[in-house]
Amino acid sequence: MRLRDFVIVATLLATTPAFAQETDLPDDYLTPAFHAGRRDSLRQLMPANSVAIVWAYPTRNFSNDVDYVYHQNPDLYYFTGYKEPHSLFLLFKEPQTAADGSTYKELLFVQKRNAQAEQWTGKRLGVEGAKQKLGLTHVYNGEDFKNTAIDFSKFEKIILDRLPTDIANSLYDNADLYDLIQQLKEKAQITDNYAQDKRFSTALFRQYTGQLREIKTAEELVLLRKAVEISCQGQAEVMKAVRPDMSEREAQGLHEFVHKKYGAEHVGYPSIVGAGNNGCVLHYQENEKLHVENRMVLMDVGAEYHGYTADVTRTVPANGKFTPEQKAIYELVYEAQEAAFKLCKEGTTWQELDKVSRGVIADGLLKLGIISKKEEANKYYPHGLGHHIGLDVHDRNASTKLKKGMVITIEPGIYIPENSPCDKKWWTIAVRIEDDLLIREKDYELLSWAAPRKISEIEKLVAEKSPLDNFTLPKLQSAKKGF
Ligand code: GLY
Ligand code: MN
Ligand code: MN
């Protein structure tokens, strides 16, 4: 049935019983105390007489009346734990006084409960659920925002992200994100050139959320460690299962099956599984090659567990044996990664890390005769060394130096596409090795330890048996032509 039918049916059904979902759920979600702590920390950073405003990500259309699986704005999730669309959160530096004399310091506007809608798209927390589950005290339905009296003119700073400009306005909902943003613009007198108005600051929003989110708390690390370990188990299972006749998509499916088996909700970014030349496309997403053949397979796949995403890449020979050329390139990338690892501790800058890894790769490519001048190395190593991970795969950050509690990737790579100006024996070799590290005061913890990275370990694992070796499906009958 289509969602469009719902509009018709919903008008016919006067009373549908509230839809109850099963309650066999994980018990390791972030706690209300965690989110409250994050809100307090944001408040401490904010200047006197200011308000911070965060809204949900819009829903996105996938096909006709079907939407993509919804993903919350990580900032809203971080500060509240609320995972539904069409919501708005305001956090005040100083307590505010309502018309009835009571005070509040935060307001959350949520999707209203709606039995018919919930039968189609699942349970909503609603006002009472959000109070109970998230521990917030001042929660209202989105439709109440319109009549909530907030005098925005008295604030010296209104701290907010860049306003979304491409949200659909649903005909069936008078308190969807579009309406909430329109009402916010009217109430706070946000004009089209708000970026030039000093009362509004998107820079402070990015700075504060960066400062907070770049340092992981103990609670966040539990989830991030798990997301990374799950991803590594996915890598290890695919290493065992990979064979030259496997397709890129099958390998992707096995990664994602392992993620799901361990309870991960999503992938943190579209899975990248590229054999041979396809590995040279840095964010290759088609994963369409039917047989990986005797190629190197570059697999950059990260599980998202309760919002936190890993980012792990392994590159393996599908037939279980590195050729001398593949080995030479792999060892160079490995060496560049090891050199960067050694510097991973408090105080190191990304420039220092980048310089050392780029130096190793440039020297190595020169020695192998793939380039004739060091400056040419970037042609084969065309991306940065790494980034923060967390609620976003390319996570928010604010500092230039590494600090204890940051979680970063270190991911050098060498990509030699077909027809490159070097001996053709190197063509189609693409290697990226990407690991996730927790920065400590004097060193780091390798979070992605569970995915083998040494050549000998990889060759050993590919030679192992896999449960998929004996997994067959019936031959499809649908190849018959015509009527
Ligand atoms: N998976 C995307 C990246 O490595 O940055
Ligand atoms: Mn990455
Ligand atoms: Mn990656």
Tab-separated table of C-alpha atoms and ligand atoms in Angstrom:
chain	number	residue	atom	x	y	z
A	1	MET	CA	0.000	0.000	0.000
A	2	ARG	CA	1.121	3.534	-0.634
A	3	LEU	CA	1.380	6.355	1.832
A	4	ARG	CA	-0.918	8.407	-0.396
A	5	ASP	CA	-3.736	5.966	0.406
A	6	PHE	CA	-3.224	6.759	4.045
A	7	VAL	CA	-4.564	10.259	3.595
A	8	ILE	CA	-7.814	8.870	2.264
A	9	VAL	CA	-8.052	6.026	4.753
A	10	ALA	CA	-7.110	8.263	7.666
A	11	THR	CA	-10.038	10.527	7.002
A	12	LEU	CA	-12.360	7.506	7.077
A	13	LEU	CA	-11.051	6.073	10.312
A	14	ALA	CA	-12.243	8.242	13.142
A	15	THR	CA	-10.551	6.260	15.910
A	16	THR	CA	-7.619	3.969	15.415
A	17	PRO	CA	-6.205	2.412	18.596
A	18	ALA	CA	-2.759	3.700	19.598
A	19	PHE	CA	-0.176	1.523	17.899
A	20	ALA	CA	2.115	-0.260	20.336
A	21	GLN	CA	5.495	-1.574	19.261
A	22	GLU	CA	7.441	-4.462	20.759
A	23	THR	CA	9.696	-3.557	23.656
A	24	ASP	CA	12.581	-5.990	23.152
A	25	LEU	CA	15.109	-3.218	22.612
A	26	PRO	CA	18.808	-2.628	23.290
A	27	ASP	CA	19.561	-1.234	26.750
A	28	ASP	CA	22.746	0.652	25.928
A	29	TYR	CA	21.422	3.914	24.516
A	30	LEU	CA	22.929	7.202	25.647
A	31	THR	CA	21.323	8.188	28.937
A	32	PRO	CA	19.276	11.318	29.710
A	33	ALA	CA	22.121	12.291	32.066
A	34	PHE	CA	24.549	12.247	29.146
A	35	HIS	CA	22.396	14.589	27.072
A	36	ALA	CA	21.788	16.847	30.091
A	37	GLY	CA	25.547	17.030	30.631
A	38	ARG	CA	26.075	18.051	27.014
A	39	ARG	CA	23.451	20.779	27.369
A	40	ASP	CA	25.112	22.097	30.524
A	41	SER	CA	28.471	22.162	28.769
A	42	LEU	CA	26.993	24.084	25.839
A	43	ARG	CA	25.417	26.560	28.228
A	44	GLN	CA	28.764	27.143	29.913
A	45	LEU	CA	30.385	28.025	26.600
A	46	MET	CA	27.645	30.459	25.558
A	47	PRO	CA	27.978	34.200	26.174
A	48	ALA	CA	25.628	36.053	28.540
A	49	ASN	CA	22.138	36.728	27.253
A	50	SER	CA	22.148	34.227	24.409
A	51	VAL	CA	20.069	31.396	23.020
A	52	ALA	CA	21.145	28.376	20.963
A	53	ILE	CA	18.696	26.867	18.478
A	54	VAL	CA	18.901	23.408	16.911
A	55	TRP	CA	16.402	21.785	14.558
A	56	ALA	CA	15.844	18.312	13.169
A	57	TYR	CA	17.136	17.262	9.766
A	58	PRO	CA	14.420	17.306	7.104
A	59	THR	CA	12.897	14.101	5.831
A	60	ARG	CA	14.070	13.312	2.294
A	61	ASN	CA	12.132	11.870	-0.589
A	62	PHE	CA	13.404	8.608	-2.083
A	63	SER	CA	10.725	7.765	-4.604
A	64	ASN	CA	7.230	9.128	-5.237
A	65	ASP	CA	5.613	8.968	-1.779
A	66	VAL	CA	8.421	6.980	-0.181
A	67	ASP	CA	11.054	8.682	1.993
A	68	TYR	CA	14.637	7.676	2.744
A	69	VAL	CA	15.154	6.092	6.149
A	70	TYR	CA	15.180	9.080	8.472
A	71	HIS	CA	18.430	10.193	10.081
A	72	GLN	CA	18.407	12.755	12.859
A	73	ASN	CA	20.583	15.861	12.896
A	74	PRO	CA	23.529	14.707	15.062
A	75	ASP	CA	23.554	18.023	16.954
A	76	LEU	CA	19.935	17.628	18.013
A	77	TYR	CA	20.531	13.991	18.980
A	78	TYR	CA	23.639	14.993	20.950
A	79	PHE	CA	21.845	17.593	23.038
A	80	THR	CA	18.497	15.830	23.492
A	81	GLY	CA	18.504	12.172	22.369
A	82	TYR	CA	15.388	12.910	20.280
A	83	LYS	CA	15.435	10.913	17.035
A	84	GLU	CA	12.299	12.041	15.211
A	85	PRO	CA	11.892	14.643	12.465
A	86	HIS	CA	9.933	17.939	12.606
A	87	SER	CA	11.359	19.130	15.896
A	88	LEU	CA	13.030	22.208	17.292
A	89	PHE	CA	15.163	22.754	20.378
A	90	LEU	CA	16.024	26.009	22.129
A	91	LEU	CA	18.588	26.289	24.906
A	92	PHE	CA	18.909	29.510	26.887
A	93	LYS	CA	21.972	30.753	28.695
A	94	GLU	CA	19.904	32.183	31.552
A	95	PRO	CA	16.591	30.786	32.880
A	96	GLN	CA	13.594	32.364	31.161
A	97	THR	CA	10.330	33.316	32.821
A	98	ALA	CA	7.057	32.131	31.301
A	99	ALA	CA	3.798	34.110	31.398
A	100	ASP	CA	2.668	32.111	34.447
A	101	GLY	CA	5.830	33.020	36.354
A	102	SER	CA	7.480	29.607	36.076
A	103	THR	CA	11.005	29.361	34.709
A	104	TYR	CA	12.590	27.203	32.052
A	105	LYS	CA	16.004	26.981	30.431
A	106	GLU	CA	15.283	24.694	27.493
A	107	LEU	CA	12.329	24.062	25.197
A	108	LEU	CA	11.825	21.060	22.946
A	109	PHE	CA	9.057	21.002	20.338
A	110	VAL	CA	8.296	17.484	19.081
A	111	GLN	CA	6.055	15.637	16.640
A	112	LYS	CA	2.548	15.284	18.023
A	113	ARG	CA	1.255	11.769	18.718
A	114	ASN	CA	-1.057	10.630	15.935
A	115	ALA	CA	-2.482	7.115	15.961
A	116	GLN	CA	-3.055	6.896	12.203
A	117	ALA	CA	0.366	8.265	11.294
A	118	GLU	CA	1.993	5.952	13.824
A	119	GLN	CA	0.367	2.939	12.208
A	120	TRP	CA	2.215	3.865	9.018
A	121	THR	CA	5.564	5.178	10.140
A	122	GLY	CA	5.980	3.916	13.685
A	123	LYS	CA	5.639	5.058	17.229
A	124	ARG	CA	6.253	8.673	18.130
A	125	LEU	CA	7.517	9.647	21.553
A	126	GLY	CA	5.223	12.644	21.792
A	127	VAL	CA	5.345	15.132	24.634
A	128	GLU	CA	4.942	12.671	27.503
A	129	GLY	CA	7.304	10.105	25.987
A	130	ALA	CA	9.988	12.724	25.447
A	131	LYS	CA	9.669	13.919	29.030
A	132	GLN	CA	9.861	10.377	30.358
A	133	LYS	CA	12.524	8.945	28.069
A	134	LEU	CA	14.745	11.943	27.504
A	135	GLY	CA	14.351	13.588	30.890
A	136	LEU	CA	13.525	16.995	29.431
A	137	THR	CA	11.002	19.021	31.427
A	138	HIS	CA	9.675	21.574	28.931
A	139	VAL	CA	8.458	19.586	25.948
A	140	TYR	CA	5.604	20.705	23.684
A	141	ASN	CA	3.964	19.706	20.458
A	142	GLY	CA	5.371	21.422	17.394
A	143	GLU	CA	2.041	23.146	16.800
A	144	ASP	CA	2.482	24.995	20.142
A	145	PHE	CA	5.606	26.804	18.960
A	146	LYS	CA	3.501	29.275	16.998
A	147	ASN	CA	1.858	30.597	20.165
A	148	THR	CA	4.883	30.381	22.446
A	149	ALA	CA	5.859	33.901	23.390
A	150	ILE	CA	9.618	34.276	23.189
A	151	ASP	CA	11.053	37.759	22.940
A	152	PHE	CA	14.055	37.056	20.721
A	153	SER	CA	14.832	40.790	20.418
A	154	LYS	CA	16.286	40.836	23.919
A	155	PHE	CA	19.072	38.332	23.171
A	156	GLU	CA	22.500	39.676	22.358
A	157	LYS	CA	23.428	36.476	20.512
A	158	ILE	CA	21.281	33.966	18.695
A	159	ILE	CA	23.461	30.941	18.052
A	160	LEU	CA	22.243	28.681	15.276
A	161	ASP	CA	23.368	26.558	12.368
A	162	ARG	CA	22.899	27.733	8.788
A	163	LEU	CA	19.172	27.725	8.090
A	164	PRO	CA	17.955	24.944	5.794
A	165	THR	CA	16.682	26.297	2.493
A	166	ASP	CA	15.295	23.187	0.837
A	167	ILE	CA	12.594	21.776	3.076
A	168	ALA	CA	9.294	20.515	1.717
A	169	ASN	CA	6.107	21.933	3.260
A	170	SER	CA	3.633	19.117	3.871
A	171	LEU	CA	0.015	19.930	3.099
A	172	TYR	CA	-1.086	17.544	5.818
A	173	ASP	CA	0.972	18.885	8.691
A	174	ASN	CA	0.794	22.438	10.012
A	175	ALA	CA	3.766	21.919	12.351
A	176	ASP	CA	6.317	20.265	10.141
A	177	LEU	CA	9.918	21.435	9.921
A	178	TYR	CA	9.031	23.941	7.213
A	179	ASP	CA	6.436	25.562	9.486
A	180	LEU	CA	8.734	25.530	12.518
A	181	ILE	CA	11.521	27.248	10.590
A	182	GLN	CA	9.112	29.811	9.102
A	183	GLN	CA	7.780	30.608	12.565
A	184	LEU	CA	11.302	30.832	13.962
A	185	LYS	CA	12.251	33.289	11.210
A	186	GLU	CA	9.256	35.455	12.015
A	187	LYS	CA	9.688	35.366	15.781
A	188	ALA	CA	13.445	36.025	15.735
A	189	GLN	CA	13.259	38.350	12.717
A	190	ILE	CA	15.728	36.304	10.758
A	191	THR	CA	15.979	37.892	7.330
A	192	ASP	CA	17.658	36.545	4.207
A	193	ASN	CA	20.913	38.307	5.077
A	194	TYR	CA	21.101	37.066	8.658
A	195	ALA	CA	24.660	35.930	7.972
A	196	GLN	CA	25.715	39.604	7.951
A	197	ASP	CA	23.765	40.462	11.118
A	198	LYS	CA	26.068	40.228	14.158
A	199	ARG	CA	23.194	39.227	16.429
A	200	PHE	CA	23.113	35.835	14.715
A	201	SER	CA	26.124	33.567	14.814
A	202	THR	CA	26.519	30.392	12.841
A	203	ALA	CA	30.278	30.546	13.547
A	204	LEU	CA	29.693	30.261	17.300
A	205	PHE	CA	27.314	27.365	16.712
A	206	ARG	CA	29.986	25.489	14.751
A	207	GLN	CA	32.687	26.430	17.267
A	208	TYR	CA	30.792	25.324	20.372
A	209	THR	CA	29.441	22.125	18.904
A	210	GLY	CA	32.913	21.433	17.516
A	211	GLN	CA	34.582	22.018	20.893
A	212	LEU	CA	32.136	19.704	22.608
A	213	ARG	CA	31.790	16.967	20.030
A	214	GLU	CA	35.506	16.625	19.263
A	215	ILE	CA	36.182	15.286	22.786
A	216	LYS	CA	34.335	12.056	23.422
A	217	THR	CA	32.915	11.296	26.860
A	218	ALA	CA	33.211	7.842	28.431
A	219	GLU	CA	29.600	7.100	27.426
A	220	GLU	CA	30.245	8.008	23.812
A	221	LEU	CA	33.403	5.913	23.720
A	222	VAL	CA	31.467	2.799	24.679
A	223	LEU	CA	29.302	3.218	21.570
A	224	LEU	CA	32.128	4.295	19.287
A	225	ARG	CA	34.339	1.376	20.361
A	226	LYS	CA	31.434	-0.932	19.616
A	227	ALA	CA	30.738	0.613	16.195
A	228	VAL	CA	34.404	0.214	15.284
A	229	GLU	CA	34.666	-3.356	16.533
A	230	ILE	CA	31.504	-4.330	14.653
A	231	SER	CA	32.947	-2.836	11.470
A	232	CYS	CA	36.192	-4.719	11.978
A	233	GLN	CA	34.333	-8.004	12.424
A	234	GLY	CA	32.599	-7.193	9.136
A	235	GLN	CA	36.008	-6.724	7.499
A	236	ALA	CA	37.288	-9.997	8.960
A	237	GLU	CA	34.246	-11.989	7.806
A	238	VAL	CA	34.511	-10.583	4.290
A	239	MET	CA	38.231	-11.383	4.212
A	240	LYS	CA	37.344	-15.006	4.989
A	241	ALA	CA	34.557	-15.075	2.406
A	242	VAL	CA	36.046	-13.108	-0.491
A	243	ARG	CA	36.662	-15.128	-3.656
A	244	PRO	CA	37.370	-13.963	-7.225
A	245	ASP	CA	33.823	-14.849	-8.336
A	246	MET	CA	32.181	-12.750	-5.630
A	247	SER	CA	30.567	-9.469	-6.644
A	248	GLU	CA	31.334	-6.114	-5.042
A	249	ARG	CA	27.720	-5.933	-3.899
A	250	GLU	CA	27.867	-9.349	-2.239
A	251	ALA	CA	30.892	-8.212	-0.266
A	252	GLN	CA	29.000	-5.039	0.710
A	253	GLY	CA	26.024	-7.160	1.755
A	254	LEU	CA	28.161	-9.362	3.980
A	255	HIS	CA	29.721	-6.340	5.705
A	256	GLU	CA	26.286	-4.879	6.344
A	257	PHE	CA	24.857	-8.239	7.436
A	258	VAL	CA	27.577	-8.515	10.085
A	259	HIS	CA	26.806	-4.956	11.227
A	260	LYS	CA	23.141	-5.811	11.577
A	261	LYS	CA	23.912	-9.111	13.309
A	262	TYR	CA	25.664	-7.062	15.996
A	263	GLY	CA	22.753	-4.618	16.178
A	264	ALA	CA	24.056	-1.614	14.214
A	265	GLU	CA	21.162	0.420	12.817
A	266	HIS	CA	22.815	1.977	9.780
A	267	VAL	CA	26.036	2.387	7.903
A	268	GLY	CA	27.651	5.732	8.723
A	269	TYR	CA	28.124	6.468	4.992
A	270	PRO	CA	27.423	4.586	1.764
A	271	SER	CA	29.596	1.467	1.741
A	272	ILE	CA	32.542	1.553	-0.635
A	273	VAL	CA	33.584	-1.800	-2.119
A	274	GLY	CA	35.766	-1.372	-5.196
A	275	ALA	CA	37.824	-4.001	-6.982
A	276	GLY	CA	40.896	-3.018	-9.020
A	277	ASN	CA	40.423	0.298	-10.826
A	278	ASN	CA	37.134	0.909	-8.968
A	279	GLY	CA	39.186	1.303	-5.797
A	280	CYS	CA	40.674	4.469	-7.333
A	281	VAL	CA	37.289	6.221	-7.000
A	282	LEU	CA	37.634	7.560	-3.484
A	283	HIS	CA	33.945	7.510	-2.610
A	284	TYR	CA	32.883	4.781	-5.066
A	285	GLN	CA	29.287	3.804	-4.289
A	286	GLU	CA	28.009	1.797	-7.250
A	287	ASN	CA	29.638	-1.441	-6.052
A	288	GLU	CA	28.446	-2.917	-9.337
A	289	LYS	CA	31.280	-5.133	-10.571
A	290	LEU	CA	29.909	-8.651	-10.867
A	291	HIS	CA	33.153	-10.448	-10.091
A	292	VAL	CA	36.030	-8.972	-8.151
A	293	GLU	CA	38.343	-11.348	-10.059
A	294	ASN	CA	41.978	-11.579	-9.020
A	295	ARG	CA	41.957	-7.927	-8.005
A	296	MET	CA	42.667	-6.045	-4.841
A	297	VAL	CA	39.355	-5.143	-3.232
A	298	LEU	CA	39.221	-1.853	-1.365
A	299	MET	CA	36.509	-1.964	1.311
A	300	ASP	CA	35.705	1.246	3.196
A	301	VAL	CA	32.719	0.345	5.343
A	302	GLY	CA	31.579	1.699	8.705
A	303	ALA	CA	28.777	0.610	11.004
A	304	GLU	CA	26.694	3.214	12.796
A	305	TYR	CA	25.730	2.087	16.277
A	306	HIS	CA	23.283	4.262	18.244
A	307	GLY	CA	24.366	7.243	16.178
A	308	TYR	CA	28.144	6.730	16.364
A	309	THR	CA	29.932	5.696	13.218
A	310	ALA	CA	33.145	3.858	12.543
A	311	ASP	CA	35.194	4.407	9.391
A	312	VAL	CA	37.441	1.460	8.558
A	313	THR	CA	39.120	0.519	5.286
A	314	ARG	CA	40.915	-2.654	4.386
A	315	THR	CA	42.321	-3.634	1.000
A	316	VAL	CA	42.701	-7.316	0.281
A	317	PRO	CA	43.640	-9.516	-2.705
A	318	ALA	CA	40.534	-11.502	-3.632
A	319	ASN	CA	42.573	-14.610	-4.460
A	320	GLY	CA	44.382	-14.483	-1.123
A	321	LYS	CA	47.869	-13.613	-2.388
A	322	PHE	CA	49.386	-10.157	-2.932
A	323	THR	CA	51.377	-9.871	-6.180
A	324	PRO	CA	54.837	-8.263	-5.801
A	325	GLU	CA	53.453	-4.954	-7.134
A	326	GLN	CA	50.388	-5.025	-4.873
A	327	LYS	CA	52.669	-5.886	-1.972
A	328	ALA	CA	55.030	-2.977	-2.705
A	329	ILE	CA	52.174	-0.460	-2.765
A	330	TYR	CA	50.476	-1.966	0.268
A	331	GLU	CA	53.683	-1.875	2.293
A	332	LEU	CA	54.212	1.762	1.398
A	333	VAL	CA	50.729	2.737	2.580
A	334	TYR	CA	51.235	0.635	5.715
A	335	GLU	CA	54.546	2.369	6.423
A	336	ALA	CA	52.954	5.806	5.928
A	337	GLN	CA	50.205	4.854	8.350
A	338	GLU	CA	52.654	3.524	10.948
A	339	ALA	CA	54.709	6.717	10.708
A	340	ALA	CA	51.594	8.784	11.425
A	341	PHE	CA	50.506	6.461	14.255
A	342	LYS	CA	53.787	7.173	16.054
A	343	LEU	CA	52.906	10.880	16.291
A	344	CYS	CA	49.353	10.327	17.504
A	345	LYS	CA	49.159	11.910	20.948
A	346	GLU	CA	48.144	15.190	22.568
A	347	GLY	CA	49.606	18.264	20.946
A	348	THR	CA	50.319	16.906	17.458
A	349	THR	CA	48.847	18.909	14.582
A	350	TRP	CA	47.166	17.488	11.484
A	351	GLN	CA	49.849	19.251	9.438
A	352	GLU	CA	52.564	17.263	11.213
A	353	LEU	CA	50.702	13.999	10.668
A	354	ASP	CA	50.014	14.784	7.049
A	355	LYS	CA	53.615	15.774	6.359
A	356	VAL	CA	55.082	12.564	7.705
A	357	SER	CA	52.669	10.252	5.855
A	358	ARG	CA	52.986	12.189	2.618
A	359	GLY	CA	56.784	12.108	2.960
A	360	VAL	CA	56.855	8.319	3.275
A	361	ILE	CA	54.594	7.901	0.249
A	362	ALA	CA	56.506	10.384	-1.905
A	363	ASP	CA	59.864	8.738	-1.090
A	364	GLY	CA	58.434	5.287	-1.759
A	365	LEU	CA	56.796	6.169	-5.077
A	366	LEU	CA	60.043	7.776	-6.169
A	367	LYS	CA	62.016	4.667	-5.237
A	368	LEU	CA	59.605	2.407	-7.112
A	369	GLY	CA	59.957	4.632	-10.191
A	370	ILE	CA	56.253	5.486	-10.242
A	371	ILE	CA	56.998	9.204	-9.998
A	372	SER	CA	60.106	11.148	-10.965
A	373	LYS	CA	59.644	14.137	-8.633
A	374	LYS	CA	58.320	14.115	-5.062
A	375	GLU	CA	55.754	16.786	-5.937
A	376	GLU	CA	53.991	14.257	-8.173
A	377	ALA	CA	53.038	12.088	-5.192
A	378	ASN	CA	49.746	13.927	-4.561
A	379	LYS	CA	48.514	12.685	-7.908
A	380	TYR	CA	48.458	9.185	-6.429
A	381	TYR	CA	47.564	10.249	-2.869
A	382	PRO	CA	44.888	12.864	-3.548
A	383	HIS	CA	43.150	13.111	-0.161
A	384	GLY	CA	43.837	14.172	3.408
A	385	LEU	CA	45.276	11.812	5.999
A	386	GLY	CA	42.268	11.627	8.269
A	387	HIS	CA	39.454	13.251	10.173
A	388	HIS	CA	37.454	13.028	13.374
A	389	ILE	CA	34.705	10.440	13.703
A	390	GLY	CA	31.701	10.365	16.019
A	391	LEU	CA	28.084	11.163	15.278
A	392	ASP	CA	29.186	12.190	11.784
A	393	VAL	CA	31.692	10.169	9.821
A	394	HIS	CA	33.478	13.451	9.184
A	395	ASP	CA	32.825	14.683	12.679
A	396	ARG	CA	32.531	18.222	13.982
A	397	ASN	CA	35.736	19.628	15.525
A	398	ALA	CA	37.264	22.948	16.501
A	399	SER	CA	40.894	22.453	17.575
A	400	THR	CA	43.977	22.455	15.394
A	401	LYS	CA	45.907	20.094	17.687
A	402	LEU	CA	45.086	16.583	18.816
A	403	LYS	CA	43.692	16.288	22.320
A	404	LYS	CA	43.033	13.430	24.697
A	405	GLY	CA	39.562	12.008	24.027
A	406	MET	CA	39.455	12.753	20.303
A	407	VAL	CA	38.735	9.872	17.954
A	408	ILE	CA	40.258	10.175	14.515
A	409	THR	CA	40.973	8.161	11.406
A	410	ILE	CA	44.427	7.704	9.920
A	411	GLU	CA	43.925	6.676	6.311
A	412	PRO	CA	46.750	7.101	3.822
A	413	GLY	CA	46.188	5.676	0.361
A	414	ILE	CA	47.764	5.193	-3.053
A	415	TYR	CA	45.596	4.972	-6.167
A	416	ILE	CA	47.068	4.213	-9.591
A	417	PRO	CA	44.288	4.314	-12.189
A	418	GLU	CA	44.593	2.672	-15.577
A	419	ASN	CA	46.585	4.785	-18.085
A	420	SER	CA	48.576	6.566	-15.381
A	421	PRO	CA	51.994	7.837	-16.560
A	422	CYS	CA	53.940	4.962	-15.043
A	423	ASP	CA	54.778	1.345	-15.881
A	424	LYS	CA	51.483	-0.429	-16.593
A	425	LYS	CA	52.327	-3.151	-14.085
A	426	TRP	CA	51.153	-0.662	-11.430
A	427	TRP	CA	47.865	0.196	-13.119
A	428	THR	CA	44.589	-0.498	-11.268
A	429	ILE	CA	46.302	-0.935	-7.913
A	430	ALA	CA	44.422	1.044	-5.264
A	431	VAL	CA	45.204	0.697	-1.582
A	432	ARG	CA	43.771	2.553	1.390
A	433	ILE	CA	44.295	1.424	4.966
A	434	GLU	CA	42.068	3.276	7.386
A	435	ASP	CA	42.080	2.853	11.136
A	436	ASP	CA	40.270	4.548	14.007
A	437	LEU	CA	42.302	5.838	16.940
A	438	LEU	CA	41.471	7.236	20.354
A	439	ILE	CA	43.978	9.937	21.236
A	440	ARG	CA	45.513	9.699	24.693
A	441	GLU	CA	47.911	12.058	26.463
A	442	LYS	CA	51.119	10.348	25.375
A	443	ASP	CA	49.949	7.872	22.736
A	444	TYR	CA	46.771	6.373	21.249
A	445	GLU	CA	44.511	3.346	21.471
A	446	LEU	CA	43.924	1.531	18.201
A	447	LEU	CA	40.152	1.044	18.248
A	448	SER	CA	40.163	-0.896	14.972
A	449	TRP	CA	42.520	-3.604	16.235
A	450	ALA	CA	40.067	-6.370	15.292
A	451	ALA	CA	40.535	-5.995	11.518
A	452	PRO	CA	43.857	-7.476	10.362
A	453	ARG	CA	46.120	-5.034	8.515
A	454	LYS	CA	49.416	-6.873	8.087
A	455	ILE	CA	49.938	-8.641	4.763
A	456	SER	CA	50.640	-11.988	6.448
A	457	GLU	CA	47.497	-11.716	8.621
A	458	ILE	CA	45.308	-10.798	5.648
A	459	GLU	CA	46.636	-13.650	3.502
A	460	LYS	CA	46.034	-16.055	6.382
A	461	LEU	CA	42.462	-14.887	6.888
A	462	VAL	CA	41.525	-14.992	3.179
A	463	ALA	CA	42.747	-18.617	3.170
A	464	GLU	CA	40.364	-19.493	6.018
A	465	LYS	CA	36.979	-21.076	5.492
A	466	SER	CA	33.853	-18.958	5.602
A	467	PRO	CA	30.249	-19.928	6.389
A	468	LEU	CA	29.470	-18.467	2.954
A	469	ASP	CA	31.540	-21.184	1.228
A	470	ASN	CA	28.577	-23.534	1.566
A	471	PHE	CA	25.838	-20.969	1.104
A	472	THR	CA	23.884	-21.350	-2.124
A	473	LEU	CA	20.606	-19.939	-3.338
A	474	PRO	CA	18.248	-21.390	-5.962
A	475	LYS	CA	18.951	-20.351	-9.534
A	476	LEU	CA	16.574	-17.548	-10.469
A	477	GLN	CA	13.833	-18.492	-12.910
A	478	SER	CA	13.041	-14.929	-13.952
A	479	ALA	CA	15.342	-14.897	-16.990
A	480	LYS	CA	12.419	-16.152	-19.186
A	481	LYS	CA	11.503	-13.571	-21.797
A	482	GLY	CA	8.115	-12.172	-22.838
A	483	PHE	CA	4.592	-12.884	-21.653
B	1	GLY	N1	34.619	6.702	4.353
B	1	GLY	C1	34.859	8.025	4.030
B	1	GLY	C2	36.176	8.453	4.466
B	1	GLY	O1	37.055	7.636	4.616
B	1	GLY	O2	36.413	9.587	4.766
B	2	MN	MN	37.670	8.332	6.605
B	3	MN	MN	36.544	5.625	5.090
